[in-house]
Amino acid sequence: MGRMFVDCREVPGEKNCSVAIAADNERELLDAVVQHAVAVHGAKDTPEFRQELKRAIHQGTPPMQVHRAA
């Protein structure tokens, strides 16, 4: 299947989080994303939450963000 990622900026939430997590398989990716969501965002690890996260998976690698000094 190739590299895949979830970009936290695309998942609705209360915190403005800029984390993107990538992995080579869906199970590894979901486990890492769920760990992040539970630890940082206070989410609950439920089957419904994992299904929601599956819809946020993209193929490839996260796009690079270029920040310029003001």
Short mmCIF file of N, CA and C in Angstrom, two decimals:
data_model
loop_
_atom_site.label_atom_id
_atom_site.label_comp_id
_atom_site.label_asym_id
_atom_site.label_seq_id
_atom_site.Cartn_x
_atom_site.Cartn_y
_atom_site.Cartn_z
N MET A 1 0.83 -1.20 0.00
CA MET A 1 0.00 0.00 0.00
C MET A 1 0.86 1.25 0.00
N GLY A 2 2.07 1.20 0.57
CA GLY A 2 2.93 2.37 0.57
C GLY A 2 2.75 3.24 1.79
N ARG A 3 3.51 4.31 1.83
CA ARG A 3 3.48 5.24 2.96
C ARG A 3 2.12 5.92 3.05
N MET A 4 1.67 6.16 4.28
CA MET A 4 0.40 6.86 4.52
C MET A 4 0.56 7.72 5.76
N PHE A 5 -0.34 8.71 5.90
CA PHE A 5 -0.23 9.63 7.03
C PHE A 5 -1.58 10.17 7.46
N VAL A 6 -1.61 10.70 8.67
CA VAL A 6 -2.74 11.47 9.20
C VAL A 6 -2.18 12.80 9.66
N ASP A 7 -2.81 13.88 9.24
CA ASP A 7 -2.41 15.23 9.63
C ASP A 7 -3.39 15.72 10.69
N CYS A 8 -2.91 15.95 11.88
CA CYS A 8 -3.76 16.34 13.01
C CYS A 8 -4.52 17.65 12.73
N ARG A 9 -3.97 18.49 11.88
CA ARG A 9 -4.64 19.75 11.56
C ARG A 9 -5.98 19.52 10.86
N GLU A 10 -6.16 18.36 10.26
CA GLU A 10 -7.40 18.06 9.53
C GLU A 10 -8.46 17.40 10.40
N VAL A 11 -8.10 16.98 11.61
CA VAL A 11 -9.05 16.32 12.49
C VAL A 11 -9.63 17.37 13.44
N PRO A 12 -10.96 17.52 13.44
CA PRO A 12 -11.56 18.54 14.30
C PRO A 12 -11.20 18.33 15.77
N GLY A 13 -10.91 19.43 16.45
CA GLY A 13 -10.58 19.34 17.87
C GLY A 13 -10.42 20.71 18.47
N GLU A 14 -10.20 20.73 19.78
CA GLU A 14 -10.09 21.99 20.51
C GLU A 14 -8.71 22.61 20.42
N LYS A 15 -7.68 21.78 20.21
CA LYS A 15 -6.31 22.28 20.16
C LYS A 15 -5.87 22.48 18.73
N ASN A 16 -5.08 23.50 18.50
CA ASN A 16 -4.47 23.72 17.19
C ASN A 16 -3.17 22.92 17.15
N CYS A 17 -3.25 21.70 16.70
CA CYS A 17 -2.12 20.79 16.72
C CYS A 17 -1.55 20.67 15.32
N SER A 18 -0.24 20.73 15.19
CA SER A 18 0.40 20.69 13.88
C SER A 18 1.13 19.37 13.62
N VAL A 19 0.83 18.34 14.41
CA VAL A 19 1.49 17.05 14.26
C VAL A 19 0.93 16.29 13.06
N ALA A 20 1.82 15.66 12.30
CA ALA A 20 1.44 14.72 11.24
C ALA A 20 2.21 13.44 11.52
N ILE A 21 1.52 12.30 11.44
CA ILE A 21 2.13 11.01 11.74
C ILE A 21 2.04 10.14 10.50
N ALA A 22 3.16 9.49 10.16
CA ALA A 22 3.22 8.64 8.98
C ALA A 22 3.70 7.24 9.35
N ALA A 23 3.28 6.25 8.56
CA ALA A 23 3.71 4.87 8.75
C ALA A 23 3.54 4.13 7.42
N ASP A 24 4.06 2.90 7.39
CA ASP A 24 3.98 2.10 6.17
C ASP A 24 2.78 1.15 6.13
N ASN A 25 2.06 1.03 7.26
CA ASN A 25 0.84 0.21 7.22
C ASN A 25 -0.23 0.83 8.11
N GLU A 26 -1.48 0.52 7.81
CA GLU A 26 -2.60 1.16 8.46
C GLU A 26 -2.67 0.88 9.96
N ARG A 27 -2.41 -0.34 10.35
CA ARG A 27 -2.50 -0.69 11.78
C ARG A 27 -1.49 0.10 12.60
N GLU A 28 -0.25 0.14 12.13
CA GLU A 28 0.79 0.90 12.83
C GLU A 28 0.44 2.38 12.89
N LEU A 29 -0.06 2.92 11.79
CA LEU A 29 -0.44 4.33 11.74
C LEU A 29 -1.57 4.61 12.72
N LEU A 30 -2.63 3.80 12.68
CA LEU A 30 -3.75 4.03 13.59
C LEU A 30 -3.33 3.93 15.05
N ASP A 31 -2.50 2.95 15.38
CA ASP A 31 -2.04 2.83 16.77
C ASP A 31 -1.29 4.09 17.21
N ALA A 32 -0.42 4.61 16.36
CA ALA A 32 0.35 5.82 16.70
C ALA A 32 -0.56 7.04 16.81
N VAL A 33 -1.50 7.16 15.89
CA VAL A 33 -2.41 8.31 15.91
C VAL A 33 -3.31 8.26 17.14
N VAL A 34 -3.81 7.08 17.47
CA VAL A 34 -4.65 6.94 18.66
C VAL A 34 -3.85 7.27 19.92
N GLN A 35 -2.61 6.79 20.02
CA GLN A 35 -1.78 7.12 21.18
C GLN A 35 -1.61 8.63 21.31
N HIS A 36 -1.37 9.31 20.19
CA HIS A 36 -1.23 10.76 20.20
C HIS A 36 -2.55 11.41 20.64
N ALA A 37 -3.65 10.98 20.07
CA ALA A 37 -4.95 11.58 20.37
C ALA A 37 -5.32 11.40 21.84
N VAL A 38 -5.04 10.24 22.40
CA VAL A 38 -5.35 9.98 23.81
C VAL A 38 -4.45 10.82 24.72
N ALA A 39 -3.15 10.80 24.45
CA ALA A 39 -2.19 11.49 25.31
C ALA A 39 -2.28 13.01 25.23
N VAL A 40 -2.46 13.54 24.03
CA VAL A 40 -2.41 14.99 23.84
C VAL A 40 -3.79 15.64 23.84
N HIS A 41 -4.77 14.95 23.26
CA HIS A 41 -6.08 15.57 23.07
C HIS A 41 -7.16 15.02 24.00
N GLY A 42 -6.81 14.02 24.82
CA GLY A 42 -7.78 13.47 25.77
C GLY A 42 -8.87 12.63 25.12
N ALA A 43 -8.62 12.12 23.92
CA ALA A 43 -9.60 11.30 23.22
C ALA A 43 -9.73 9.93 23.89
N LYS A 44 -10.81 9.25 23.61
CA LYS A 44 -11.03 7.89 24.10
C LYS A 44 -10.80 6.92 22.94
N ASP A 45 -10.08 5.85 23.20
CA ASP A 45 -9.80 4.84 22.19
C ASP A 45 -11.00 3.91 22.07
N THR A 46 -11.85 4.19 21.10
CA THR A 46 -13.04 3.37 20.86
C THR A 46 -13.03 2.92 19.39
N PRO A 47 -13.78 1.86 19.09
CA PRO A 47 -13.87 1.44 17.68
C PRO A 47 -14.42 2.55 16.78
N GLU A 48 -15.35 3.34 17.29
CA GLU A 48 -15.92 4.43 16.50
C GLU A 48 -14.85 5.49 16.21
N PHE A 49 -14.03 5.81 17.21
CA PHE A 49 -12.98 6.80 17.02
C PHE A 49 -11.97 6.31 15.99
N ARG A 50 -11.60 5.03 16.06
CA ARG A 50 -10.66 4.47 15.09
C ARG A 50 -11.25 4.52 13.67
N GLN A 51 -12.55 4.29 13.54
CA GLN A 51 -13.18 4.38 12.21
C GLN A 51 -13.12 5.81 11.69
N GLU A 52 -13.34 6.78 12.57
CA GLU A 52 -13.25 8.19 12.20
C GLU A 52 -11.83 8.52 11.72
N LEU A 53 -10.85 8.02 12.44
CA LEU A 53 -9.46 8.28 12.07
C LEU A 53 -9.10 7.62 10.74
N LYS A 54 -9.65 6.46 10.46
CA LYS A 54 -9.38 5.79 9.18
C LYS A 54 -9.76 6.68 8.01
N ARG A 55 -10.81 7.46 8.18
CA ARG A 55 -11.26 8.36 7.10
C ARG A 55 -10.30 9.53 6.91
N ALA A 56 -9.41 9.76 7.89
CA ALA A 56 -8.45 10.87 7.79
C ALA A 56 -7.12 10.43 7.19
N ILE A 57 -6.99 9.15 6.83
CA ILE A 57 -5.73 8.64 6.29
C ILE A 57 -5.55 9.08 4.85
N HIS A 58 -4.34 9.55 4.55
CA HIS A 58 -3.95 9.95 3.19
C HIS A 58 -2.81 9.05 2.73
N GLN A 59 -2.74 8.80 1.44
CA GLN A 59 -1.62 8.07 0.87
C GLN A 59 -0.46 9.05 0.67
N GLY A 60 0.76 8.56 0.82
CA GLY A 60 1.94 9.40 0.61
C GLY A 60 2.53 9.87 1.92
N THR A 61 3.21 11.00 1.87
CA THR A 61 3.84 11.58 3.05
C THR A 61 3.23 12.96 3.30
N PRO A 62 3.27 13.43 4.54
CA PRO A 62 2.71 14.74 4.85
C PRO A 62 3.41 15.83 4.06
N PRO A 63 2.66 16.82 3.59
CA PRO A 63 3.30 17.94 2.89
C PRO A 63 4.15 18.74 3.86
N MET A 64 5.24 19.27 3.36
CA MET A 64 6.12 20.10 4.17
C MET A 64 5.48 21.48 4.34
N GLN A 65 5.53 22.00 5.54
CA GLN A 65 5.04 23.34 5.81
C GLN A 65 6.24 24.27 5.89
N VAL A 66 6.19 25.32 5.13
CA VAL A 66 7.28 26.30 5.16
C VAL A 66 6.79 27.51 5.93
N HIS A 67 7.47 27.81 7.01
CA HIS A 67 7.13 28.97 7.83
C HIS A 67 8.19 30.06 7.60
N ARG A 68 7.71 31.21 7.29
CA ARG A 68 8.63 32.33 7.04
C ARG A 68 8.59 33.30 8.20
N ALA A 69 9.74 33.80 8.55
CA ALA A 69 9.82 34.77 9.63
C ALA A 69 9.14 36.05 9.23
N ALA A 70 8.50 36.68 10.18
CA ALA A 70 7.79 37.93 9.89
C ALA A 70 8.73 39.10 9.81
#
